[in-house]
CSV table of C-alpha atoms in Angstrom, one decimal:
chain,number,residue,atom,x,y,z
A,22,UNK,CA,10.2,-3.0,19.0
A,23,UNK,CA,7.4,-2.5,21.4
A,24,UNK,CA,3.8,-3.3,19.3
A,25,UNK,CA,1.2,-3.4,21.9
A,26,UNK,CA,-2.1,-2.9,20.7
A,27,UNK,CA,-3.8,-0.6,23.1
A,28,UNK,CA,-6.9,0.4,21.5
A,29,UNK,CA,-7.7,2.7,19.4
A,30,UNK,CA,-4.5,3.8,18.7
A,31,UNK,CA,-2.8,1.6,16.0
A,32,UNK,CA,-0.2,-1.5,16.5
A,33,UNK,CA,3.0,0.8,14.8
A,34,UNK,CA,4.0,3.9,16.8
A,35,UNK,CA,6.6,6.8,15.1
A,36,UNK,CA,9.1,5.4,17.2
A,37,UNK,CA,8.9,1.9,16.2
A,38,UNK,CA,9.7,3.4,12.2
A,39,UNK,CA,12.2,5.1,13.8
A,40,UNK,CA,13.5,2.5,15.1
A,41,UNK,CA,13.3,0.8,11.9
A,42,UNK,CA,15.2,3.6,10.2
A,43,UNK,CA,18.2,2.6,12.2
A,44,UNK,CA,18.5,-0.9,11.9
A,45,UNK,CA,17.9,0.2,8.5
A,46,UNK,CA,21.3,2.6,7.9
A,47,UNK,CA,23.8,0.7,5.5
A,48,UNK,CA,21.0,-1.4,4.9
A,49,UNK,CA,18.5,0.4,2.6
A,50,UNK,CA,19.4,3.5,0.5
A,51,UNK,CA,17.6,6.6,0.8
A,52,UNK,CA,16.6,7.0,-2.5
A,53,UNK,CA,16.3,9.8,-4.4
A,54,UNK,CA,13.4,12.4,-4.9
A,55,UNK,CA,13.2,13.5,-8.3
A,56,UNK,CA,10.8,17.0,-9.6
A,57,UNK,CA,8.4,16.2,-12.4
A,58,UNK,CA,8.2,19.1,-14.5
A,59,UNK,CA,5.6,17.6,-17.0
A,60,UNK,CA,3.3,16.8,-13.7
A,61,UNK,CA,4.0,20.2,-12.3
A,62,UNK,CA,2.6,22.0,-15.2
A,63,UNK,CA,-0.3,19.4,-15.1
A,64,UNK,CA,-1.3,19.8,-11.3
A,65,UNK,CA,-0.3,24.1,-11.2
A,66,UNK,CA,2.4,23.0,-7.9
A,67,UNK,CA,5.4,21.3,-7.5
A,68,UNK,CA,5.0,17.4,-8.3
A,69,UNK,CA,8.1,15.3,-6.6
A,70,UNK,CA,8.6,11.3,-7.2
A,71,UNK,CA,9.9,9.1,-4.5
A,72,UNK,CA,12.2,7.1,-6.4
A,73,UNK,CA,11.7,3.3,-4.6
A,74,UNK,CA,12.3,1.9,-8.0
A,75,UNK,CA,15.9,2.3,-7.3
A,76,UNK,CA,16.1,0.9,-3.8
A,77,UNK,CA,18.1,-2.4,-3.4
A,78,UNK,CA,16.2,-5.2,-5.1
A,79,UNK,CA,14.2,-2.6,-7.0
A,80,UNK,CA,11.4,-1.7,-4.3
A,81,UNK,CA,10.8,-0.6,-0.9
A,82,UNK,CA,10.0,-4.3,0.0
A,83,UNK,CA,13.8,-4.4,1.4
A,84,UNK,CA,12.8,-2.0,4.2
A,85,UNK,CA,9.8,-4.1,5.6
A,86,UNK,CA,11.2,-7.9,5.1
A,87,UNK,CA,14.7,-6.3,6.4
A,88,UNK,CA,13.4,-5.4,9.8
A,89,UNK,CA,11.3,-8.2,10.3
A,90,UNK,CA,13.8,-10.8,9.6
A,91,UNK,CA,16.5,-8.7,12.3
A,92,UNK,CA,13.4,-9.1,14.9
A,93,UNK,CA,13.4,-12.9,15.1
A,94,UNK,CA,14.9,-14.4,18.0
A,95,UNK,CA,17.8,-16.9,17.8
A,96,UNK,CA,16.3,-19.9,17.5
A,97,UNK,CA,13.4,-18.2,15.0
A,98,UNK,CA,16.7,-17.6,12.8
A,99,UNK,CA,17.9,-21.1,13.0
A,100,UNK,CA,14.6,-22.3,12.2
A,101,UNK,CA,14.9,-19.9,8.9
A,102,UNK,CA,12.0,-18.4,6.8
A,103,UNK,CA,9.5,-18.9,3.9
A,104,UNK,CA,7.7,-16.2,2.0
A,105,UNK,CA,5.4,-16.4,-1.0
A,106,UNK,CA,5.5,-13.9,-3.4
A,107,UNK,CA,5.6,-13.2,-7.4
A,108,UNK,CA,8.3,-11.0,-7.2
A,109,UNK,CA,8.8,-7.8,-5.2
A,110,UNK,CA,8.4,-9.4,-1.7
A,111,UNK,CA,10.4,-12.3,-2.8
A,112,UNK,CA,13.9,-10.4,-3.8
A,113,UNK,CA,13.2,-8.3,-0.7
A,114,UNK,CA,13.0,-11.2,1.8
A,115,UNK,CA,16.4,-13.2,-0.4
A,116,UNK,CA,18.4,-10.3,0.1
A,117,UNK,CA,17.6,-9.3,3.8
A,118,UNK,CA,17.9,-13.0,5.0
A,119,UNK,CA,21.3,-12.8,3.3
A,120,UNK,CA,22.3,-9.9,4.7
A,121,UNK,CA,21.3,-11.6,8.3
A,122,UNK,CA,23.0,-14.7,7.8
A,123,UNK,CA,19.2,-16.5,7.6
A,124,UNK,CA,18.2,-19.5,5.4
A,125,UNK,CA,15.4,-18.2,3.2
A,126,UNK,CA,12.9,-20.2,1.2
A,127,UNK,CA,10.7,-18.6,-1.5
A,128,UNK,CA,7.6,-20.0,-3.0
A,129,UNK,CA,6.8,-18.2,-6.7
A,130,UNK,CA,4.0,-19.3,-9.2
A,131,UNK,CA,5.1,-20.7,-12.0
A,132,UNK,CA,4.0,-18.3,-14.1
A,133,UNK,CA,6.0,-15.4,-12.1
A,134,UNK,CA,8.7,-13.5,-14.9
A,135,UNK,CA,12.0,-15.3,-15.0
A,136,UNK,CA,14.1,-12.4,-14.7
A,137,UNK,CA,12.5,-12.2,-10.9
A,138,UNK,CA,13.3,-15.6,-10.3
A,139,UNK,CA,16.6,-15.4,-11.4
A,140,UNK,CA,17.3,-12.8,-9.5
A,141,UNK,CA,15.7,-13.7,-6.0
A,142,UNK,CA,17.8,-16.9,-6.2
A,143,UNK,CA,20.5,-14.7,-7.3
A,144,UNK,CA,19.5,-13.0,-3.7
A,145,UNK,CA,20.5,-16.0,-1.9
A,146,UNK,CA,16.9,-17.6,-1.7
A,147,UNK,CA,15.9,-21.1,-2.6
A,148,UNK,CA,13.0,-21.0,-5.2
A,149,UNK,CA,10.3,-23.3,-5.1
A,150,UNK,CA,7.7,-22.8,-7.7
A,151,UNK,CA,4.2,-24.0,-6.8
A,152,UNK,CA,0.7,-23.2,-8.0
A,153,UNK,CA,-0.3,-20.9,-10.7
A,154,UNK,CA,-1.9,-18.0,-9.3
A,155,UNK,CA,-0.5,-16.0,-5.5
A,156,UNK,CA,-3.2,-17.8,-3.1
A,157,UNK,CA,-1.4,-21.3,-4.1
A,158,UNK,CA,1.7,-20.5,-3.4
A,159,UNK,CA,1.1,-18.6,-0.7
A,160,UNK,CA,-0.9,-21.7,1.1
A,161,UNK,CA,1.9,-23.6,0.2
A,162,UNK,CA,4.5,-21.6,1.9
A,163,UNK,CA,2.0,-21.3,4.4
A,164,UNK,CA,1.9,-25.3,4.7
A,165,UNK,CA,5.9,-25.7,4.5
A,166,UNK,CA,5.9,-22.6,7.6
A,167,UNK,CA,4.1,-25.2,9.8
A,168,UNK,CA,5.2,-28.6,8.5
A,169,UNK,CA,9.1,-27.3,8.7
A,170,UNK,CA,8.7,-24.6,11.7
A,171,UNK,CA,10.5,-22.0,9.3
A,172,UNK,CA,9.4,-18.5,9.9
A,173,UNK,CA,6.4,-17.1,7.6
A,174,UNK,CA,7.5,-13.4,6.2
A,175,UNK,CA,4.3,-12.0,5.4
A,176,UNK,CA,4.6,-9.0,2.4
A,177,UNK,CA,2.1,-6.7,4.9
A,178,UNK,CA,0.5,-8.1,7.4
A,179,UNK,CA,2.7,-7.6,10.2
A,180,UNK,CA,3.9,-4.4,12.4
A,181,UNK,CA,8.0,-4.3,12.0
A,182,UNK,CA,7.0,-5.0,8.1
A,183,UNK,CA,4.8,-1.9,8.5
A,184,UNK,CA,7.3,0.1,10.8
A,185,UNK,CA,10.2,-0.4,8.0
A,186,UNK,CA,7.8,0.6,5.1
A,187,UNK,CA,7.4,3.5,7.1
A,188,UNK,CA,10.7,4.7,6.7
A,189,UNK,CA,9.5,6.0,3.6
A,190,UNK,CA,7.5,8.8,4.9
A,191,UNK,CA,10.4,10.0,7.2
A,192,UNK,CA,12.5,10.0,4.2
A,193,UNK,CA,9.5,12.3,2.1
A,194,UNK,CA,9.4,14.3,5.2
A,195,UNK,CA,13.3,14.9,5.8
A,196,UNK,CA,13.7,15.7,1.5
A,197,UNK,CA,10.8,17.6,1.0
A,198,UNK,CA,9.3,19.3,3.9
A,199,UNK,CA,7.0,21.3,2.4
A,200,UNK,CA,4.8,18.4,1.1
A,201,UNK,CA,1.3,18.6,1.6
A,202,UNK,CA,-0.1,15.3,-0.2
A,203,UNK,CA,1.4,11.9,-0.7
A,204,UNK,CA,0.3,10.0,-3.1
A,205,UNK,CA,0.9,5.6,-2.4
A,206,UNK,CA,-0.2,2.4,-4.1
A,207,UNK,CA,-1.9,0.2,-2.2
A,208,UNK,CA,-2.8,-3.3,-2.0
A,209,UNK,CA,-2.7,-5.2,1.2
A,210,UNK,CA,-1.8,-1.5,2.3
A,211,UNK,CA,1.6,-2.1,4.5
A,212,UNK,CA,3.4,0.8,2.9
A,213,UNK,CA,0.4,3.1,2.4
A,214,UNK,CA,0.1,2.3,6.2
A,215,UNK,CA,3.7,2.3,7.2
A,216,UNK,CA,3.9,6.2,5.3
A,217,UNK,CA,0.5,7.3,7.0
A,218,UNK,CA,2.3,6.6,11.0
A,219,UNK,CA,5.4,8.1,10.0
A,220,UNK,CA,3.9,11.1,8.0
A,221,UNK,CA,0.6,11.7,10.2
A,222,UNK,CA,2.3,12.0,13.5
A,223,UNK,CA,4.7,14.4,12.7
A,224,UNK,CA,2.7,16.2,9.8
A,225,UNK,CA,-1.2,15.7,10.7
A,226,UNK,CA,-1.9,18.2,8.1
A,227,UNK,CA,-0.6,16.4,5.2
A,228,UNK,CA,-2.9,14.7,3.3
A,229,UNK,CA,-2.4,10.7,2.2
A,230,UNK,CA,-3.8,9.2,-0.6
A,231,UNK,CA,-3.6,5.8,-1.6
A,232,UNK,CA,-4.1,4.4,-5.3
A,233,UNK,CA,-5.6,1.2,-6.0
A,234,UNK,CA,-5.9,-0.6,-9.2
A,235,UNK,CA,-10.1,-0.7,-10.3
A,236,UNK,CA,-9.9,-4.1,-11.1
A,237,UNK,CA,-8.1,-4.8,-8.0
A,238,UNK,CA,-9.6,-2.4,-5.6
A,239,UNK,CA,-10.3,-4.1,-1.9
A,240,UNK,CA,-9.8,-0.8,0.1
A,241,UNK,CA,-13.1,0.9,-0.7
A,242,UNK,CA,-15.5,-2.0,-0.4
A,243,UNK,CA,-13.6,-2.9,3.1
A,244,UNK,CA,-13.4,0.6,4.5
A,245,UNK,CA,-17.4,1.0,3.3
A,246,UNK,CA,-17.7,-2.4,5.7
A,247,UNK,CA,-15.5,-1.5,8.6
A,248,UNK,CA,-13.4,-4.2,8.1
A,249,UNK,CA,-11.6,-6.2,5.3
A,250,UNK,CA,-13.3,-7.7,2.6
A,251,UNK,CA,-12.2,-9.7,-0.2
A,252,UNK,CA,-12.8,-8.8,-4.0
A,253,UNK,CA,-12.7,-12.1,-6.3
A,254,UNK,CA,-10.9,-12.8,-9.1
A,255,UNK,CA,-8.8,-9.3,-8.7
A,256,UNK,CA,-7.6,-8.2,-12.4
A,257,UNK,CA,-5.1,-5.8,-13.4
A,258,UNK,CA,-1.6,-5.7,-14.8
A,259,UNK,CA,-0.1,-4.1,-11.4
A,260,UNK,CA,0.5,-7.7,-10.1
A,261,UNK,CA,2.3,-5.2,-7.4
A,262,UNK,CA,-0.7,-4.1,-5.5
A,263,UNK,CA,-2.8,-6.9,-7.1
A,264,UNK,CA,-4.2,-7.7,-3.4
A,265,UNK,CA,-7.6,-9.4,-3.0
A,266,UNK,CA,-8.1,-8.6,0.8
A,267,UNK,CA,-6.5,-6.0,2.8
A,268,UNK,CA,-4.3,-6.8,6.0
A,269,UNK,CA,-6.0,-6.6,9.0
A,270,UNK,CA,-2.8,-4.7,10.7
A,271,UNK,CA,-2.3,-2.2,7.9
A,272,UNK,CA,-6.6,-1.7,7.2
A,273,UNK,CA,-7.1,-0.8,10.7
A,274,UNK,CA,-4.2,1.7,10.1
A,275,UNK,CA,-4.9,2.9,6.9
A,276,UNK,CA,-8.7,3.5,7.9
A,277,UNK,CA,-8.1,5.9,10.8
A,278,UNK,CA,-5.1,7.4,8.8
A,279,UNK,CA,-5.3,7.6,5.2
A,280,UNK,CA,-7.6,10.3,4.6
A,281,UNK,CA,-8.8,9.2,0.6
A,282,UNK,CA,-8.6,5.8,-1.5
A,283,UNK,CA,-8.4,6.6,-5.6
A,284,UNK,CA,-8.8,4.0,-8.1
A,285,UNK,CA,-7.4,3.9,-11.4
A,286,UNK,CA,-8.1,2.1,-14.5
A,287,UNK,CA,-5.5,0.2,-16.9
A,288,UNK,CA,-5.4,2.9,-19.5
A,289,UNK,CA,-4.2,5.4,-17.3
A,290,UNK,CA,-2.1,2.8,-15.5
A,291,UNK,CA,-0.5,2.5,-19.2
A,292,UNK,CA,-0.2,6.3,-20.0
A,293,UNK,CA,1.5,6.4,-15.9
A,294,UNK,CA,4.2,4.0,-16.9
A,295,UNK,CA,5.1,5.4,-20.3
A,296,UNK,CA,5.4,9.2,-18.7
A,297,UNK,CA,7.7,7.4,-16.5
A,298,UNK,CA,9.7,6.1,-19.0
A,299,UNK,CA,9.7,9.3,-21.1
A,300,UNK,CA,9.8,12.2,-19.0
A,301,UNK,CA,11.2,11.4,-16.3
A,302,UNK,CA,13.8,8.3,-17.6
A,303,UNK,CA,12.8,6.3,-15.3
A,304,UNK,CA,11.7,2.5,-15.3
A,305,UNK,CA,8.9,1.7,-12.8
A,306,UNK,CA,6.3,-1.1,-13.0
A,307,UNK,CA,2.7,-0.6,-13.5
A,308,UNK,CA,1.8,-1.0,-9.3
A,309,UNK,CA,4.8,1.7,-8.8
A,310,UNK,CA,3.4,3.9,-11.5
A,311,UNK,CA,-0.4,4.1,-10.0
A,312,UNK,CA,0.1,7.3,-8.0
A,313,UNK,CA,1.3,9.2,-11.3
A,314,UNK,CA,-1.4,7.5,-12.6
A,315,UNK,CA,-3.9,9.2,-10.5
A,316,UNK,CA,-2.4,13.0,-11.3
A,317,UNK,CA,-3.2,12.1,-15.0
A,318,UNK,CA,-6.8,10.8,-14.1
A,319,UNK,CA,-8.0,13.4,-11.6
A,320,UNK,CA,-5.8,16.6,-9.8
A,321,UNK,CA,-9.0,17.4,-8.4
A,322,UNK,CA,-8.9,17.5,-4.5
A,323,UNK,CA,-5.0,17.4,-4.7
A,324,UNK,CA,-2.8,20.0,-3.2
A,325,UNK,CA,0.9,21.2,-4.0
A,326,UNK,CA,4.0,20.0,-3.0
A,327,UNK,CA,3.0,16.2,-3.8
A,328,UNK,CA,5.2,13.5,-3.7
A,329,UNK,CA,4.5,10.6,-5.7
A,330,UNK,CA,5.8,7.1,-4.1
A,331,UNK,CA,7.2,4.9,-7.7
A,332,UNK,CA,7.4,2.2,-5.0
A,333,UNK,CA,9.3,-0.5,-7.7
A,334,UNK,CA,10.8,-1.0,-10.8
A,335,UNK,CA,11.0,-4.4,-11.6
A,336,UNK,CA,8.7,-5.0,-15.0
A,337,UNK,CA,9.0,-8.2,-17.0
A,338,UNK,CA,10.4,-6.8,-20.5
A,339,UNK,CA,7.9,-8.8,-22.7
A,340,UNK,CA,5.2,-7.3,-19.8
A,341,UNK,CA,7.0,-3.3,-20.5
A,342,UNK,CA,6.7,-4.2,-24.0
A,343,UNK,CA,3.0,-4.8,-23.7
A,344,UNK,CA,2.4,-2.1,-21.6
A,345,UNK,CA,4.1,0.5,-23.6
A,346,UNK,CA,2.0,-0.4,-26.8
A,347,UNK,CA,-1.1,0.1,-24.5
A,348,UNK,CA,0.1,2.9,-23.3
A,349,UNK,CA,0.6,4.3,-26.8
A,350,UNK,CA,-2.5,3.5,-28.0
A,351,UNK,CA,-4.2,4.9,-24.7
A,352,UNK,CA,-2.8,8.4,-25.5
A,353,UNK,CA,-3.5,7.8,-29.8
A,354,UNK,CA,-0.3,7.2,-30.9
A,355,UNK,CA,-0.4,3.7,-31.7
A,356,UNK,CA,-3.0,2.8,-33.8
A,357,UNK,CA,-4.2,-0.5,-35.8
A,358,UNK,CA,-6.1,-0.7,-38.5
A,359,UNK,CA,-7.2,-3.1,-40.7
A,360,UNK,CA,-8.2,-3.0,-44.3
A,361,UNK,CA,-8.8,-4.6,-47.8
A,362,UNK,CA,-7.4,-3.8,-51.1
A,363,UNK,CA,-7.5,-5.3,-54.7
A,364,UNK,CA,-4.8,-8.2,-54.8
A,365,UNK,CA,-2.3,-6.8,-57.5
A,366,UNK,CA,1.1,-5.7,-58.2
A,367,UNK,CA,1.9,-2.4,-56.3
A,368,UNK,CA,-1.2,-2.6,-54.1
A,369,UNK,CA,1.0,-2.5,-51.0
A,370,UNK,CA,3.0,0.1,-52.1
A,371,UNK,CA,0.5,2.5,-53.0
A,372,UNK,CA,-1.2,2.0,-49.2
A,373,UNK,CA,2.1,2.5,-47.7
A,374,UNK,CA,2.7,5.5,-50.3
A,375,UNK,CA,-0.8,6.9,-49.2
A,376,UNK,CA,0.4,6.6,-45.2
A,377,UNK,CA,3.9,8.3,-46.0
A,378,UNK,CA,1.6,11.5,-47.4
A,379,UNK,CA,0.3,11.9,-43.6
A,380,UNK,CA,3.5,10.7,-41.8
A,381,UNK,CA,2.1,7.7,-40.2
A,382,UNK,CA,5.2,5.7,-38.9
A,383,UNK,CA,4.5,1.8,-40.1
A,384,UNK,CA,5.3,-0.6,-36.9
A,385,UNK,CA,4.2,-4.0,-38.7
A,386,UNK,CA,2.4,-5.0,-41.6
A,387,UNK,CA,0.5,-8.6,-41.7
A,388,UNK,CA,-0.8,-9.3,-45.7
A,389,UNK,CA,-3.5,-12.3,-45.9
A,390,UNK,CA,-4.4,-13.5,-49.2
A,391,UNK,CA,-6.1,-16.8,-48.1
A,392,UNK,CA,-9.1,-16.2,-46.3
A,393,UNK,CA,-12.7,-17.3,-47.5
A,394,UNK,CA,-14.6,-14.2,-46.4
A,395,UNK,CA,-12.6,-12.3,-49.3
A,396,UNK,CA,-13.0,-12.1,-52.7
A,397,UNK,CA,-10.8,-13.8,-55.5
A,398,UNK,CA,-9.1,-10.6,-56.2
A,399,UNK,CA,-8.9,-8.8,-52.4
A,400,UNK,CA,-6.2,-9.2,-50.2
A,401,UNK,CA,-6.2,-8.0,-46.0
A,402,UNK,CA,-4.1,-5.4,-44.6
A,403,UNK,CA,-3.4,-5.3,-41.1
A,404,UNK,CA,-1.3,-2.1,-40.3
A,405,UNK,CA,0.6,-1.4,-36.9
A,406,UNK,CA,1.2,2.7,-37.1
A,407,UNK,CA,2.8,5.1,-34.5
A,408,UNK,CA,0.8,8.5,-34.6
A,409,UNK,CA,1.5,11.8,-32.9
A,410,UNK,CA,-2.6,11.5,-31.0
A,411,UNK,CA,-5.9,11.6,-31.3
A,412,UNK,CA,-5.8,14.7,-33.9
A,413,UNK,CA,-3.7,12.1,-36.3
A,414,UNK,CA,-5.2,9.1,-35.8
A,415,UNK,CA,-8.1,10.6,-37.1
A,416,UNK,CA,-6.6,12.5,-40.0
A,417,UNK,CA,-4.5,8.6,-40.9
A,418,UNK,CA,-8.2,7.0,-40.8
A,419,UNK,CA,-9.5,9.8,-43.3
A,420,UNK,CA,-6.7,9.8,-46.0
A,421,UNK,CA,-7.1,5.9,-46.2
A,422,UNK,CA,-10.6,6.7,-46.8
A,423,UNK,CA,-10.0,9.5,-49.0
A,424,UNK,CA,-7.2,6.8,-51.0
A,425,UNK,CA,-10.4,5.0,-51.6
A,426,UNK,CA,-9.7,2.3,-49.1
A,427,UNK,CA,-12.5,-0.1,-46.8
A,428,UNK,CA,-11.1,0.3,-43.6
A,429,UNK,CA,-12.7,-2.6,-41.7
A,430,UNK,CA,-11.5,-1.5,-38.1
């Protein structure tokens, strides 16, 4: 591919994604594009979802590290490649250097979810875990690129990684034509970019937006500056697009063509992912979930036919665990309360009696009789329910009161 940066027009042209698209074939599936029916009635005009979450590996990282690895010379091959990653990037770069016959070497954080470590050494990869946050191990793969002369995969920052995300966008564009918004995570912005080149020159009227995580939102700040910026400490449970500084390839991309950054906070992050689950049977991780997330924060400014990108699916079960409780309790129907009672015989059947009356499901009781802020004859409830909203939370709350219970919180 041909990446010459001729000012002002950006470093990936359509052809280089179509290109991409064809080392691609047999390579990458083109997954499916699914109608949402509960975000159609929500945004008054058809709401599609770009399923990434069941491409190989379970993202669209495949497409990028795929085409990047089939660029490398010869001798770039023999000398193999390192990436650093906590999971996404990692599988994607196991399986393509598989695929291409390439020795791959992956540094994770130790903390990264097992069953994505497993599986990227499942992939092929060797796993070396270093460091406890990303910026560790990716300075250490960095360190192990020079000291070995192995081949750094970068997750974004590089044209063919871009031109092979892009194939995205000329998938939305062949499946649903009549789009007029996309809706993308974004974190160091290579498939937010990748989808803008693809979609922008052959569709300049449809309209990209790219979703960011608020705790881990670098794109406004850098786009206010001109130029990439970092944001410290970057917090949020979509360790997908959890990026502290844009790219510089896919920023200067993604400023001249995405035309609006949204941010979106972890509640609605939460309520995305469950809707997912629910409506739609379909398991996506919190970064893959964000652009649902921003049709249940804010339709304003959004115009029908949208496709929504679910750019992956792999979640950490005791992390989709977590999530879906927060989820719950985001939209009111998981609610905890806790309580005292008089310490007797029957006590705890009466409260559980009194939640029956108002069809409160119980999820887990915790009973403390040894505590020295209560009284000789009180005991503490805490209570784990599963409500039908806000409506019942507050009718649960009232008939515990009305019982003649203290409810504490």
């Amino acid at each position: 591919m041909n990446h010459r940066r001729t000012a002002p027009l950006p470093p990936v042209t359509l052809d280089d994604v179509r290109g991409a698209q064809k080392m691609l074939a047999g390579v990458a599936r083109t997954t499916a594009m699914e109608g949402s029916r509960y975000l159609t009635q929500l945004l008054g005009s058809p709401v599609h979802l770009k399923c990434e979450n069941l491409q190989r590996t379970g993202s669209f990282k495949l497409r990028g590290a795929y085409v990047r690895i089939a660029g490398l010379l010869p001798e770039e091959r023999a000398a193999g490649v390192v990436a650093a990653s906590a999971g996404n990037h990692a599988q994607g770069v196991a399986l393509a250097s598989a695929l291409l016959g390439v020795r791959a070497t992956v540094f994770m954080p130790r903390g990264a979810p097992l069953p994505k470590i497993s599986a990227t050494r499942e992939y092929g990869a060797e796993v070396r875990l270093h460091g406890q946050v990303v910026d560790e191990t990716l300075a250490a793969a960095q360190e192990y690129a020079r000291t070995t002369g192995a081949v750094f995969i970068h997750p974004f920052d590089h044209p063919d990684v871009i031109a092979g995300q892009g194939t995205v966008g000329l998938e939305i564009l062949e499946q649903c034509p009549e789009v007029r918004t996309i809706l993308v995570g974004m974190g160091g912005g290579g498939l937010a970019a990748g989808i803008a080149v693809a979609v922008k020159a052959l569709r300049p009227d449809v309209r990209i937006i790219g979703v960011q995580a608020a705790g881990a939102a670098a794109y406004p700040p850098s786009l206010a500056a001109g130029r990439p910026v970092a944001v410290e400490l970057p917090s949020t449970m979509a360790d997908g697009i959890k990026v502290g500084r844009p790219g510089d390839v896919p920023f200067a991309i993604c400023a001249e063509l995405v035309d609006e950054v949204r941010t979106v906070s972890e509640d609605a992050l939460s309520a995305a992912l469950l809707l997912c689950l629910e409506r739609a049977k379909l398991v996506v991780e919190p970064a893959g979930a964000s652009p649902v997330a921003a049709l249940l924060s804010d339709t304003a400014g959004i115009a029908g036919p949208v496709v929504a990108v679910l750019s992956g699916g792999n979640v950490d079960p005791v992390l989709m665990e977590r999530v879906l409780r927060h989820g719950m309790a985001a939209q009111g129907r998981y609610l905890a309360v806790r309580l005292r009672l008089t310490d007797r015989p029957g006590a705890l059947a009466s409260l559980l009696g009194a939640l029956s009356v108002v069809d409160a499901n119980v999820l887990d009781v915790s009973h403390v009789r040894t505590d020295p802020r209560l009284g000789l004859t009180e005991a503490e409830v805490e209570l784990h329910l599963e409500t039908k909203g806000p409506a019942h939370c507050a009718e649960v709350g009232q008939a515990l009161r009305d019982a003649g219970y203290t409810v504490i919180d």
